[in-house]
C-alpha cells in the first residue's frame, strides 16, 4: 500500500434488496462490487443479511431460503473472481447446530472467512434471538461453504499487508465491550460493520456518535452501512445510514432515502492511524490475548490511488465550524491567560514586560497579558509594554503598537534602539551600511536586553511573543527574541495566531481597539529588521523569504502530528491547495521547512517555558525530544 501513501479507498453499498429474493439481491450485490472496483475501491461492505434481506422473519427457518443464500454467494464469487477488491456481505449460516447471523469476507472467488454476530438483540422491535445464536455458540471453527473450507469465528483478522480488516455486525457496535475494541488491539486497523438499523427519531445521532467514539478509542477506520428502503416496512423503516469514520472524525455521513441502490466512498489513512497507535501507550493495554485470534492472510494489490475524494483543511490548526470555533477560541484564550497568570501568581510578580511591535504575535501576547491581569484582579497598568523602534520600524506598526497599548490600559514605554545599535556596530567594527545577519540580529538582541533589564528594574518577567511556527522554522534570533522568561505564544502556530487575534477582536473587545486590531491583521508579517522601502512601507516580508505560513503550518501539522513522509505531505498539500499554489512552489516551501526544522533544533533545545494548547508542541521537556545535530538528508532526498 506504500504506493498509496497509506490510503485505502473504502466503499459502503446500500443495495435495493427484495425481501427473501436471494437471486435478485446477489445480482444487485455483484453489480455494486463491480462498480466499486471500477471506482478504485479496495474494500466494499454491504448491510447485515443483505443476501436474503434482514426482515425475512420466520422465513430464516426455511431451508429453501438458506440454500438460496448459499447459491447467491456462489454467484457473487463467480462474478467477481477476477476483481482485486475485498467484499463483505451478510447472510445466514447454519453450522450444523445453530443458525448464525454472519458476514462473509470475499476476495477473487474465495471465501476468506465467516464472522458471526456476537451480540444478538432481543428487545423492542428486534427479535433476532428467535432465529439466531450468538457467535460464542458456534459449534465449529470451520465449515464447508460453496465448496470451500472456511474459518468461522468472531475473532478473525484479514491481513492484506498494511490493511488489516476485522468485522462486527450491527448490535456489536452498541455493546459496552464491542468486538471492534478487541479486533483493534489484536492488530485490525479497519473495522467494517454490517447493520440493519431502523430510522427512528434521534437514532442517527447516536450512530454517528458511536462511530466517532469507536474509531477514536481504537485508532481505526470504521465503515458502517445499514439496510435501507428495500427491507419490509411492516413495523419499521430501515435507515440506509452510511458512516465512514477515521480516528474520531466522520468522513462520510449519508442517509439515502431512495428506492435505488447507492454506494459511497472515502479514503482511510492507515499511516495516520499507525502514528497514533505508536504514540498512545494506553492503546497497548490488551484486554484479550491476541493469540485467541485467527489471522487470514491473502495476496492483495488493490487499485493505485491517483486522487483523493476526502478533503484536507488548509488550516489544520484552526477550528472549522463556527459553532466549534467560538468554543475552541475561548478555550485557547483561557489556556494562554491562565498559564501566564499561574506563572505570575507563583512568582509573586505583578508586572509582565512585553516588547510590542505592532505585529500579530506581540498583539496576541499583550491581549493574553491583559486577560491574565483581569484573572488575577490586578491593574492593567502593571503591564509594561515597550515599543523599541529600530532601522526597519514603519510608522504604521509603531502607531498601531502605541494605540493598542493605550486602549488596553497598559503602561507604554518607547525606547529607540537605533543609537545603541549604532554604538554596538562601532564597538565590534561592523559597517552600518552592511545589512547582513549581524545588522538584523544585533537589533533583536538589543531589544531583548532592554526588556530583561526593565524586568529587573520593575520586578517583572519578560513575556515572550514568538509563536510555534517561528520555533519550527528557527525564525528567531538566538539569545534575542528566542529568549524570554515565559513564552506564552510558543504553542500557537502562526495561522492560529491570526485567527485567534481576529476572534478576540470580534468577540471580546469593544470600541476603537477593534479597528486597531483590524489594521494589525492587515499588516504584512515582518520582523522589521531591515530598513523600510522608499515609500515608508515594510520592505522585509517574512513570507517572501520563507514561503507562506499557511503552507508551513500545514507541513508542521502533518509532520509533527502523524510523522508523515515529505512525499505524502506533498501529495495531500497538492490536494488541499489546488488552485492556490502550484506543485513547484509547494515543494520548494517543503524543502525550506525540513531544512530549517532540522538546522534550528538547537534553538528549541533551550526554549523557555510556555503552555501547550493543542496536539502539536515543540517543547524539549514534553512533546518533542530531538538531537540538535540530526541530519535532514533522508527527508530532503524524498523531494
XYZ file of C-alpha atoms in Angstrom:
639
model
C 0.000 0.000 0.000
C 3.057 2.330 0.129
C 2.314 3.492 -3.397
C -0.891 4.968 -1.998
C 0.824 6.818 0.895
C -1.098 4.646 3.353
C -4.537 5.485 1.961
C -7.075 2.753 1.273
C -10.281 3.513 -0.567
C -13.345 2.021 1.090
C -16.917 1.749 -0.137
C -20.219 1.250 1.663
C -23.041 -0.040 -0.536
C -26.782 0.061 0.144
C -28.433 -2.274 -2.384
C -32.150 -2.065 -3.035
C -32.927 -5.526 -1.754
C -36.010 -7.660 -2.305
C -37.026 -9.492 0.863
C -36.276 -13.240 0.535
C -35.311 -12.919 -3.154
C -31.703 -14.083 -2.973
C -31.270 -14.189 -6.755
C -32.237 -10.528 -7.126
C -30.175 -9.488 -4.116
C -26.992 -11.258 -5.178
C -27.265 -9.941 -8.728
C -27.506 -6.431 -7.278
C -24.618 -7.058 -4.872
C -22.354 -8.364 -7.649
C -23.080 -5.312 -9.801
C -22.265 -2.975 -6.917
C -18.987 -4.806 -6.265
C -18.065 -4.317 -9.932
C -18.966 -0.642 -9.675
C -16.895 -0.190 -6.513
C -13.938 -1.898 -8.174
C -14.269 0.321 -11.242
C -14.139 3.348 -8.921
C -10.872 2.129 -7.409
C -12.186 0.874 -4.060
C -10.044 -1.618 -2.169
C -12.886 -2.916 0.005
C -16.680 -2.698 -0.089
C -19.144 -3.606 2.642
C -22.871 -4.361 2.408
C -25.657 -4.347 5.020
C -26.486 -7.074 7.512
C -28.095 -10.173 5.955
C -28.151 -8.399 2.588
C -28.124 -11.696 0.664
C -31.581 -12.618 1.978
C -32.811 -9.326 3.362
C -32.793 -8.648 7.109
C -36.567 -8.622 7.545
C -37.354 -12.219 6.482
C -38.724 -13.160 9.903
C -39.519 -16.857 10.326
C -38.514 -17.477 6.715
C -34.995 -17.737 8.144
C -36.026 -21.211 9.305
C -36.669 -22.224 5.689
C -34.092 -24.473 4.029
C -35.134 -23.008 0.696
C -34.027 -19.546 1.808
C -30.803 -20.960 3.246
C -29.992 -22.815 0.032
C -30.804 -19.685 -1.947
C -28.339 -17.704 0.177
C -25.536 -20.183 -0.484
C -26.283 -20.244 -4.219
C -26.242 -16.461 -4.162
C -22.775 -16.415 -2.580
C -21.560 -18.818 -5.275
C -22.914 -16.455 -7.913
C -21.147 -13.454 -6.346
C -17.873 -15.395 -6.140
C -18.075 -16.353 -9.800
C -18.972 -12.832 -10.942
C -16.122 -11.183 -9.013
C -13.381 -13.828 -9.231
C -11.148 -11.583 -11.337
C -11.634 -8.431 -9.260
C -8.958 -7.396 -6.763
C -11.406 -5.996 -4.217
C -12.381 -7.260 -0.765
C -16.166 -7.660 -0.467
C -18.041 -8.169 2.802
C -21.631 -9.408 2.589
C -24.192 -10.538 5.145
C -26.009 -13.886 5.130
C -27.437 -16.526 7.478
C -25.128 -19.521 8.011
C -26.122 -22.872 9.540
C -23.176 -24.588 11.242
C -24.978 -27.897 11.719
C -26.292 -26.950 15.161
C -27.084 -23.237 15.186
C -28.223 -20.623 12.700
C -25.799 -17.701 12.803
C -26.104 -14.121 11.540
C -22.844 -13.783 9.619
C -20.594 -11.714 7.404
C -18.659 -13.406 4.613
C -15.370 -11.849 3.510
C -14.730 -12.499 -0.189
C -11.770 -11.892 -2.494
C -11.172 -13.066 -6.081
C -13.510 -16.052 -5.953
C -12.537 -17.157 -2.447
C -14.364 -17.007 0.869
C -11.622 -15.911 3.244
C -13.689 -16.274 6.387
C -17.088 -16.119 8.058
C -17.668 -13.809 11.042
C -20.776 -14.479 13.186
C -22.552 -11.718 15.103
C -21.509 -11.589 18.757
C -24.423 -9.759 20.393
C -27.942 -10.814 19.390
C -30.612 -8.171 20.149
C -33.901 -9.452 21.514
C -35.698 -6.343 22.709
C -38.066 -3.712 21.372
C -38.655 -4.290 17.679
C -35.723 -6.711 17.385
C -36.317 -10.451 17.810
C -33.092 -11.939 16.464
C -32.837 -14.354 19.376
C -35.807 -16.174 17.857
C -33.720 -17.173 14.831
C -30.010 -16.695 15.518
C -27.480 -17.842 18.098
C -24.576 -15.605 19.189
C -21.034 -16.188 17.967
C -19.898 -17.960 21.125
C -22.481 -20.713 20.480
C -20.948 -21.666 17.138
C -20.342 -25.423 17.133
C -17.428 -25.379 14.681
C -14.368 -23.322 13.848
C -14.505 -24.322 10.174
C -17.374 -25.054 7.808
C -17.826 -26.159 4.218
C -19.419 -23.415 2.152
C -19.668 -23.167 -1.634
C -17.151 -25.995 -1.990
C -14.580 -24.272 0.217
C -13.365 -24.967 3.755
C -13.762 -21.682 5.580
C -12.879 -20.491 9.121
C -15.888 -19.306 11.133
C -15.294 -17.268 14.290
C -15.806 -13.731 15.532
C -12.056 -13.492 16.231
C -10.857 -13.198 12.651
C -8.411 -10.675 11.250
C -7.921 -10.495 7.497
C -4.342 -9.475 6.749
C -3.770 -7.758 3.401
C -0.415 -6.234 4.255
C -0.865 -2.702 5.573
C -4.657 -3.113 5.514
C -5.866 -5.400 8.301
C -9.623 -5.878 8.323
C -11.996 -7.120 11.016
C -15.781 -7.272 11.158
C -18.571 -6.669 13.634
C -22.286 -6.706 12.984
C -24.865 -4.063 13.962
C -25.629 -4.620 17.676
C -21.962 -5.407 18.313
C -21.194 -1.690 17.972
C -23.731 -0.782 20.672
C -22.315 -3.171 23.284
C -20.312 -1.932 26.275
C -17.407 -4.141 25.180
C -17.650 -4.201 21.397
C -15.747 -6.813 19.374
C -14.095 -3.941 17.480
C -12.083 -2.983 20.582
C -10.581 -6.473 20.747
C -10.121 -6.556 16.980
C -8.139 -3.321 17.133
C -5.764 -4.291 19.929
C -5.176 -7.567 18.089
C -3.988 -5.696 15.012
C -7.007 -4.715 12.917
C -6.891 -1.136 11.646
C -10.057 -1.169 9.540
C -13.399 -2.278 11.016
C -16.472 -2.977 8.887
C -19.945 -3.050 10.413
C -22.829 -4.664 8.535
C -26.036 -3.315 10.031
C -29.797 -3.245 9.762
C -30.723 -0.336 11.973
C -34.028 1.434 11.761
C -34.982 5.053 11.233
C -36.411 6.469 14.456
C -36.143 9.983 15.836
C -32.694 10.767 17.214
C -31.101 7.400 16.470
C -28.922 8.636 13.602
C -27.153 10.959 16.030
C -26.368 8.056 18.347
C -24.999 6.016 15.454
C -22.738 8.865 14.400
C -21.536 9.328 17.968
C -20.740 5.622 18.262
C -18.784 5.531 15.002
C -16.770 8.552 16.129
C -16.156 7.004 19.529
C -15.282 3.512 18.266
C -12.902 4.822 15.623
C -11.256 7.194 18.110
C -10.687 4.822 21.025
C -9.459 2.053 18.710
C -7.446 4.358 16.412
C -9.021 2.712 13.395
C -11.059 3.274 10.305
C -14.699 2.339 10.806
C -17.140 1.709 7.952
C -20.806 1.315 8.893
C -23.638 0.551 6.476
C -27.289 -0.166 7.215
C -30.022 -1.883 5.257
C -32.391 0.503 3.527
C -35.729 1.035 1.844
C -35.871 -2.389 0.185
C -36.485 -4.060 3.544
C -40.006 -4.734 4.800
C -41.760 -1.798 6.463
C -44.274 -3.990 8.277
C -43.215 -2.429 11.575
C -40.245 -0.160 10.916
C -38.258 1.635 8.222
C -34.609 0.732 7.850
C -32.321 3.737 7.770
C -29.857 3.066 4.889
C -27.396 5.020 7.064
C -23.772 5.079 5.850
C -20.973 6.306 8.110
C -17.252 6.217 7.407
C -15.119 7.261 10.360
C -11.412 7.652 10.999
C -9.857 8.202 14.391
C -12.821 10.127 15.788
C -13.670 12.071 12.628
C -16.611 11.291 10.352
C -15.542 11.401 6.709
C -18.865 10.291 5.205
C -22.377 10.593 6.639
C -25.170 9.706 4.214
C -28.772 8.550 4.566
C -30.027 7.878 1.039
C -33.790 7.563 1.448
C -34.375 6.240 -2.046
C -35.585 3.217 -3.993
C -32.263 2.963 -5.793
C -29.047 1.181 -4.899
C -26.380 3.567 -3.652
C -22.675 3.374 -2.944
C -20.479 5.825 -1.031
C -16.713 6.167 -0.808
C -13.911 7.658 1.200
C -10.228 7.071 1.844
C -8.908 5.879 5.186
C -5.371 6.933 6.107
C -3.727 3.876 7.666
C -0.454 5.711 8.298
C -2.294 8.322 10.322
C -3.850 5.572 12.440
C -0.477 3.880 12.847
C 1.065 7.131 14.075
C -1.481 7.475 16.871
C -1.190 3.827 17.855
C 2.573 4.251 18.196
C 2.210 7.292 20.449
C -0.707 6.133 22.593
C 0.762 3.777 25.180
C -2.705 3.189 26.648
C -3.743 1.576 23.392
C -1.369 -1.293 24.170
C -3.276 -2.268 27.336
C -4.523 -5.558 25.925
C -7.907 -6.769 27.177
C -7.679 -10.167 25.499
C -4.648 -12.085 24.218
C -4.085 -11.649 20.509
C -3.269 -15.380 20.352
C -7.010 -16.124 20.525
C -7.356 -14.522 17.109
C -7.010 -16.309 13.808
C -5.311 -14.342 11.051
C -6.223 -14.989 7.429
C -3.574 -13.720 5.027
C -4.307 -13.060 1.380
C -2.465 -11.553 -1.571
C -3.933 -8.193 -2.392
C -2.623 -5.392 -4.556
C -5.581 -3.077 -4.995
C -6.021 -0.225 -7.413
C -3.455 2.603 -7.136
C -4.915 5.810 -5.707
C -4.184 8.743 -8.007
C -6.551 11.247 -6.405
C -8.447 11.638 -3.150
C -12.138 12.315 -2.623
C -11.706 13.367 1.015
C -10.871 16.958 1.812
C -7.967 18.384 3.792
C -8.330 21.709 5.551
C -5.765 24.318 4.574
C -5.788 25.353 8.225
C -5.456 22.121 10.246
C -4.710 24.053 13.448
C -7.819 26.231 13.144
C -11.306 25.010 14.118
C -13.552 24.887 11.072
C -17.207 25.101 12.102
C -18.454 28.424 13.502
C -20.087 26.656 16.460
C -16.818 24.898 17.284
C -14.724 27.971 16.601
C -16.223 30.134 19.349
C -15.797 27.384 21.937
C -12.285 26.455 20.842
C -11.020 30.035 20.569
C -12.370 30.849 24.007
C -10.683 27.735 25.383
C -7.337 28.630 23.789
C -7.527 32.194 25.099
C -8.248 30.867 28.587
C -5.367 28.353 28.443
C -2.885 31.068 27.487
C -4.146 33.585 30.028
C -4.396 31.102 32.903
C -0.907 29.749 32.156
C 0.629 33.205 32.355
C -1.496 34.073 35.395
C -0.228 30.958 37.189
C 3.404 31.879 36.475
C 2.833 35.428 37.763
C 0.957 34.183 40.828
C 3.613 31.584 41.643
C 6.488 34.074 41.418
C 4.596 36.844 43.180
C 5.390 39.091 40.230
C 2.781 41.613 39.176
C 4.413 43.176 36.114
C 4.643 41.301 32.823
C 7.072 43.048 30.458
C 6.473 42.749 26.715
C 8.007 44.109 23.564
C 5.183 45.339 21.331
C 5.952 45.720 17.632
C 2.503 46.279 16.164
C 2.591 42.792 14.647
C 0.375 39.773 15.230
C 2.458 37.827 17.743
C 3.111 40.668 20.161
C -0.527 41.738 19.838
C -1.665 38.284 20.948
C 0.817 38.240 23.824
C -0.448 41.640 25.011
C -4.079 40.520 24.767
C -3.194 37.440 26.827
C -1.368 39.558 29.415
C -4.418 41.809 29.732
C -6.653 38.792 30.323
C -4.170 37.445 32.903
C -4.284 40.736 34.798
C -8.070 40.583 34.821
C -7.985 36.995 36.131
C -5.584 37.985 38.929
C -7.597 41.128 39.654
C -4.516 43.267 39.050
C -4.466 46.616 37.320
C -3.684 46.527 33.622
C -1.249 49.396 34.061
C 1.051 46.844 35.730
C 1.771 45.565 32.224
C 4.874 47.293 30.886
C 4.536 47.348 27.117
C 7.695 48.541 25.392
C 7.951 49.733 21.805
C 11.510 49.717 20.524
C 11.675 51.296 17.062
C 14.703 50.340 15.011
C 16.031 50.773 11.492
C 13.127 48.923 9.849
C 10.222 50.092 12.003
C 7.440 51.720 9.995
C 5.103 54.448 11.162
C 2.148 52.116 10.686
C 3.343 49.382 13.041
C 4.703 51.841 15.618
C 1.468 53.818 15.776
C -0.634 50.649 15.945
C 1.519 49.397 18.824
C 1.210 52.638 20.792
C -2.523 52.962 20.188
C -3.133 49.326 21.136
C -1.202 49.699 24.391
C -3.088 52.872 25.279
C -6.537 51.450 24.557
C -5.852 48.268 26.543
C -4.707 50.254 29.583
C -1.109 49.002 29.774
C 1.876 51.220 30.590
C 3.705 52.392 27.475
C 7.464 52.845 27.248
C 9.079 53.862 23.963
C 12.821 53.265 23.657
C 14.597 53.606 20.337
C 17.307 51.019 19.732
C 18.998 52.940 16.900
C 21.685 54.757 18.896
C 22.526 51.660 20.946
C 22.879 49.559 17.796
C 24.986 52.196 16.036
C 27.327 52.272 19.035
C 27.404 48.484 19.060
C 28.340 48.394 15.371
C 31.202 50.805 16.109
C 32.343 48.682 19.041
C 32.535 45.475 17.011
C 33.706 47.139 13.799
C 30.625 46.482 11.680
C 29.682 48.716 8.747
C 26.183 50.102 9.376
C 25.514 50.001 5.638
C 26.072 46.243 5.589
C 22.557 44.981 6.319
C 23.576 41.383 6.907
C 22.662 38.926 9.667
C 24.764 40.891 12.176
C 22.762 44.007 11.350
C 19.496 42.129 11.932
C 20.389 40.038 14.968
C 22.004 42.931 16.823
C 18.654 44.693 16.854
C 16.801 41.626 18.139
C 19.348 41.093 20.917
C 19.320 44.772 21.865
C 15.552 44.620 22.279
C 15.814 41.517 24.453
C 18.469 43.184 26.622
C 16.211 46.194 27.138
C 13.253 44.006 28.104
C 15.313 41.901 30.507
C 16.738 44.979 32.223
C 13.312 46.618 32.507
C 12.003 43.369 34.008
C 14.778 43.510 36.626
C 14.091 47.199 37.162
C 10.371 46.679 37.749
C 10.472 43.250 39.417
C 8.733 41.819 36.379
C 9.131 38.949 33.946
C 9.676 39.150 30.207
C 6.802 37.538 28.334
C 7.984 36.106 25.020
C 5.925 36.676 21.900
C 7.368 34.109 19.431
C 4.947 31.504 18.075
C 5.061 27.780 17.267
C 5.665 28.300 13.541
C 8.684 30.509 14.216
C 10.057 27.872 16.577
C 9.626 25.193 13.904
C 11.434 27.261 11.288
C 14.006 28.755 13.643
C 12.754 32.213 12.653
C 14.093 33.841 15.801
C 17.416 35.336 16.847
C 19.269 33.062 19.247
C 19.515 34.851 22.599
C 17.347 37.571 21.088
C 13.594 37.220 20.666
C 14.233 33.487 21.116
C 14.689 34.101 24.866
C 12.182 35.243 27.483
C 11.096 34.319 30.988
C 7.785 32.829 29.846
C 6.941 32.192 26.184
C 3.174 32.434 26.201
C 2.698 32.000 22.419
C 5.044 29.030 21.978
C 2.202 26.557 21.396
C 0.266 28.723 18.935
C 1.069 28.348 15.207
C 1.062 31.457 13.043
C -2.192 30.658 11.219
C -3.937 30.196 14.551
C -2.404 33.417 15.919
C -4.114 35.297 13.105
C -7.482 33.619 13.657
C -7.261 33.958 17.441
C -6.410 37.668 17.335
C -9.247 38.170 14.859
C -11.671 36.268 17.116
C -10.643 38.272 20.202
C -11.102 41.474 18.216
C -14.569 40.462 17.065
C -15.887 38.645 20.139
C -14.136 40.095 23.193
C -13.004 43.649 22.521
C -15.122 46.750 22.045
C -14.767 50.239 20.623
C -11.759 51.767 18.874
C -9.434 48.886 19.716
C -11.362 46.673 17.274
C -10.232 48.963 14.430
C -6.625 48.812 15.608
C -6.778 45.009 15.638
C -8.232 45.029 12.121
C -5.313 47.101 10.820
C -2.767 44.889 12.566
C -4.370 41.869 10.893
C -3.958 43.631 7.548
C -0.242 44.330 8.096
C 2.331 42.108 6.300
C 4.231 39.733 8.585
C 7.744 41.116 9.154
C 10.475 41.316 11.817
C 11.185 44.869 10.518
C 14.932 44.466 10.929
C 15.832 45.869 7.509
C 15.205 49.497 6.507
C 11.750 50.342 5.181
C 11.179 50.989 1.496
C 11.294 54.423 -0.079
C 7.565 54.828 0.496
C 7.967 54.122 4.207
C 6.295 50.730 3.933
C 7.578 47.362 5.105
C 10.310 46.076 2.790
C 11.248 42.882 4.641
C 8.333 40.452 4.352
C 8.783 37.098 6.079
C 6.598 35.095 3.710
C 8.565 36.316 0.686
C 11.658 34.794 2.302
C 10.326 31.580 3.838
C 7.194 30.938 1.834
C 3.635 31.310 3.042
C 2.949 30.392 6.665
C -0.268 28.624 5.692
C 1.916 26.048 3.923
C 4.485 25.787 6.702
C 1.763 25.250 9.295
C 0.213 22.578 7.071
C 3.603 20.850 6.816
C 4.221 21.231 10.545
C 0.884 19.673 11.462
C 1.221 16.556 9.337
C 4.915 16.053 10.103
C 4.609 16.511 13.865
C 1.142 15.099 14.464
C 1.397 11.968 12.310
C 5.024 11.644 11.227
C 4.131 11.708 7.534
C 6.868 11.455 4.926
C 7.733 14.509 2.802
C 6.257 12.837 -0.290
C 2.975 12.142 1.468
C 2.798 15.695 2.808
C 3.383 16.953 -0.733
C 0.668 14.603 -2.041
C -2.014 15.878 0.333
C -0.823 19.500 0.104
C -1.393 19.431 -3.658
C -4.971 18.319 -2.951
C -5.561 20.868 -0.180
C -4.090 23.853 -2.046
C -5.285 23.021 -5.540
C -5.751 26.299 -7.416
C -3.810 28.269 -4.787
C -0.202 27.092 -5.206
C 1.485 25.011 -7.882
C 3.490 21.874 -7.102
C 6.875 23.539 -7.620
C 6.129 26.273 -5.075
C 4.777 23.764 -2.546
C 7.820 21.519 -2.987
C 10.255 24.416 -2.569
C 8.491 25.534 0.605
C 8.584 21.960 1.877
C 12.347 21.803 1.294
C 12.703 25.066 3.198
C 10.600 23.669 6.024
C 12.640 20.498 6.530
C 15.980 22.269 6.095
C 15.150 24.920 8.673
C 13.362 22.499 11.019
C 16.437 20.295 11.343
C 19.006 23.102 11.323
C 17.307 25.015 14.138
C 16.608 22.335 16.720
C 19.397 23.849 18.866
C 17.155 26.870 19.460
C 14.261 24.679 20.575
C 16.506 22.622 22.858
C 16.813 25.615 25.198
C 13.489 27.348 24.666
C 11.720 28.970 27.645
C 8.714 27.549 29.460
C 5.356 28.064 27.807
C 1.952 26.384 27.534
C 0.917 23.627 25.144
C -2.508 24.294 23.640
C -3.025 21.516 21.086
C -1.782 18.190 19.785
C 1.452 19.676 18.383
C 4.108 21.105 20.665
C 7.866 21.603 20.281
C 8.809 21.773 23.947
C 12.055 19.818 24.526
C 10.782 18.920 28.005
C 7.495 17.411 26.849
C 6.388 16.556 23.317
C 9.481 16.849 21.115
C 12.865 15.415 22.060
C 15.213 15.675 19.104
C 19.010 15.917 18.962
C 20.280 19.284 17.793
C 22.709 17.636 15.375
C 20.286 15.350 13.495
C 20.642 15.226 9.707
C 17.821 16.192 7.337
C 19.235 14.205 4.394
C 16.648 11.378 4.336
C 13.743 13.817 4.375
C 15.215 16.113 1.731
C 16.166 13.233 -0.573
C 12.472 12.322 -0.862
C 11.878 15.677 -2.525
